[in-house]
Short mmCIF file of C-alpha atoms in Angstrom, two decimals:
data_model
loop_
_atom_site.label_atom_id
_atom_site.label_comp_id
_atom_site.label_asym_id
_atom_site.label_seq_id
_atom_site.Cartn_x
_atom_site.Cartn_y
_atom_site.Cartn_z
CA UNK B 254 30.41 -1.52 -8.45
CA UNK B 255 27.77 -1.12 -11.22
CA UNK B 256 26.16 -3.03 -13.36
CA UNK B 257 23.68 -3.27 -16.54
CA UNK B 258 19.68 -5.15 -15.64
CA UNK B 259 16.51 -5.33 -15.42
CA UNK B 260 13.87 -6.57 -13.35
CA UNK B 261 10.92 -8.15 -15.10
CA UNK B 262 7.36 -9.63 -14.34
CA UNK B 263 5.96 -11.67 -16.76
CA UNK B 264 3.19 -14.16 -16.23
CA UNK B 265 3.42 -14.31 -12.96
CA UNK B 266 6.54 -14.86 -12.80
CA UNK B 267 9.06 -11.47 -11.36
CA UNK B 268 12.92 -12.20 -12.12
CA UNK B 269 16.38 -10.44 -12.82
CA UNK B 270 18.29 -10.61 -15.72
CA UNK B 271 21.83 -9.20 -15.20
CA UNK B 272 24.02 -8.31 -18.53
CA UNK B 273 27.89 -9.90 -18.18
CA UNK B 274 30.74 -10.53 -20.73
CA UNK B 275 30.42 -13.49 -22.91
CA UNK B 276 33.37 -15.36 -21.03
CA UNK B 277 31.61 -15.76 -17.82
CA UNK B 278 28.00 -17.50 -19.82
CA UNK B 279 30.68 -19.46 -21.79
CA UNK B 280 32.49 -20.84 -18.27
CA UNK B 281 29.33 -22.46 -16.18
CA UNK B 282 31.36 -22.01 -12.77
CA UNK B 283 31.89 -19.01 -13.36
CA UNK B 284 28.00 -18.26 -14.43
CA UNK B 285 26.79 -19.68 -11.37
CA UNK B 286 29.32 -17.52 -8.92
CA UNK B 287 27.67 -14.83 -11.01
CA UNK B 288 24.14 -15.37 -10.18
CA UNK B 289 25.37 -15.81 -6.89
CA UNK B 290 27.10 -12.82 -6.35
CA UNK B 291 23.72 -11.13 -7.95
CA UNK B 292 21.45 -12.69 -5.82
CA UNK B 293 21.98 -10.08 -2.79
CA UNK B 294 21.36 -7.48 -5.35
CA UNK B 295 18.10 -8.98 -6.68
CA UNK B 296 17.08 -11.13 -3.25
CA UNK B 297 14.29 -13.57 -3.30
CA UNK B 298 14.36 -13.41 -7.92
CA UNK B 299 15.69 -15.73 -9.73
CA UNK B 300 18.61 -14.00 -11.88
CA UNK B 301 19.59 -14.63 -15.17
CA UNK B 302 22.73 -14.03 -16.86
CA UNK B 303 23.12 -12.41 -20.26
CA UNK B 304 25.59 -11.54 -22.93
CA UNK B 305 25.82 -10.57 -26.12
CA UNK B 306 28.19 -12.01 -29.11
CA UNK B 307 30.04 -9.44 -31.28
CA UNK B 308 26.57 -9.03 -33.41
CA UNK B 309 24.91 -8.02 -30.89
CA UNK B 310 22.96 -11.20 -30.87
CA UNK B 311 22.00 -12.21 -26.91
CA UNK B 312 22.44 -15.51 -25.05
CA UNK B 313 21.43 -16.45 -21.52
CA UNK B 314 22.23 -18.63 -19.06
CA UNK B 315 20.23 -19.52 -15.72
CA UNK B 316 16.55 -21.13 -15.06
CA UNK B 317 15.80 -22.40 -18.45
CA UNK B 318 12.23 -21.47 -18.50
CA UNK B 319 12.81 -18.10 -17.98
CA UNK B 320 16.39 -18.41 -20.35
CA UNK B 321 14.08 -19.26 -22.88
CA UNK B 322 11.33 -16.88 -22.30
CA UNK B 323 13.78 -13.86 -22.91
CA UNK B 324 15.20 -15.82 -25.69
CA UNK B 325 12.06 -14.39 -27.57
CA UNK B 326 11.82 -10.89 -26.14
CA UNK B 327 13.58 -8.11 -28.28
CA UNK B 328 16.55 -6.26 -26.21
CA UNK B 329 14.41 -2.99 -27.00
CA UNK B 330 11.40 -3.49 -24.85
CA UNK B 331 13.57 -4.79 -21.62
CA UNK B 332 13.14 -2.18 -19.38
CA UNK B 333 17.41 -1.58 -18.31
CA UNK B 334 18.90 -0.06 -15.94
CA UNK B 335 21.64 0.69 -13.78
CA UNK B 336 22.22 -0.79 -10.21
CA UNK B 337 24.65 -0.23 -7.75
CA UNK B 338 26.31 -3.55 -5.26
CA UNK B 339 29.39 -3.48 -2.98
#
C-alpha cells in the first residue's frame, strides 16, 4: 500500500504527519488504529494524522503540540511524499 506524508524537524522536534480521509480524524478509534498502523512506517516519530475538508482547508489529529504547530504551517512548504507499507 501507499500513502501521502511527510517527515518534518522542527525545533527540535522530528515527526510524521500522514494525510487520511476526513472519516477516520472524525472517528478517534479509528485515528488512533491509524497512527498505529503508521508507526512501523515512521518508527521511533510521533505521527500525526491529517485531512482535508472539501475546501481544502486541513485538520489534524494526534500530539497536540505538534497538531497545533502544523495548524500554522501552509500545505505548500510541507515537504510530501510518497511511502510505501505492507
Amino acid at each position: 500500500m501507499r500513502l501521502q506524508g511527510a517527515v518534518i524537524k522542527e525545533q527540535g522536534v522530528t515527526f510524521a504527519v500522514v494525510i487520511v480521509k476526513p472519516h477516520i480524524i472524525d472517528n478517534t478509534n479509528e485515528a488512533n488504529q491509524m497512527i498505529a498502523a503508521m508507526r512501523p512506517v515512521f518508527p521511533g516519530l510521533p505521527v500525526i494524522l491529517m485531512a482535508q475538508d472539501y475546501q481544502g482547508v486541513p485538520t489534524y489529529y494526534g500530539r497536540k503540540d505538534i497538531s497545533q504547530f502544523m495548524a500554522n504551517v501552509p500545505l505548500g512548504c510541507v515537504p510530501w511524499a510518497e511511502y510505501s507499507f505492507g
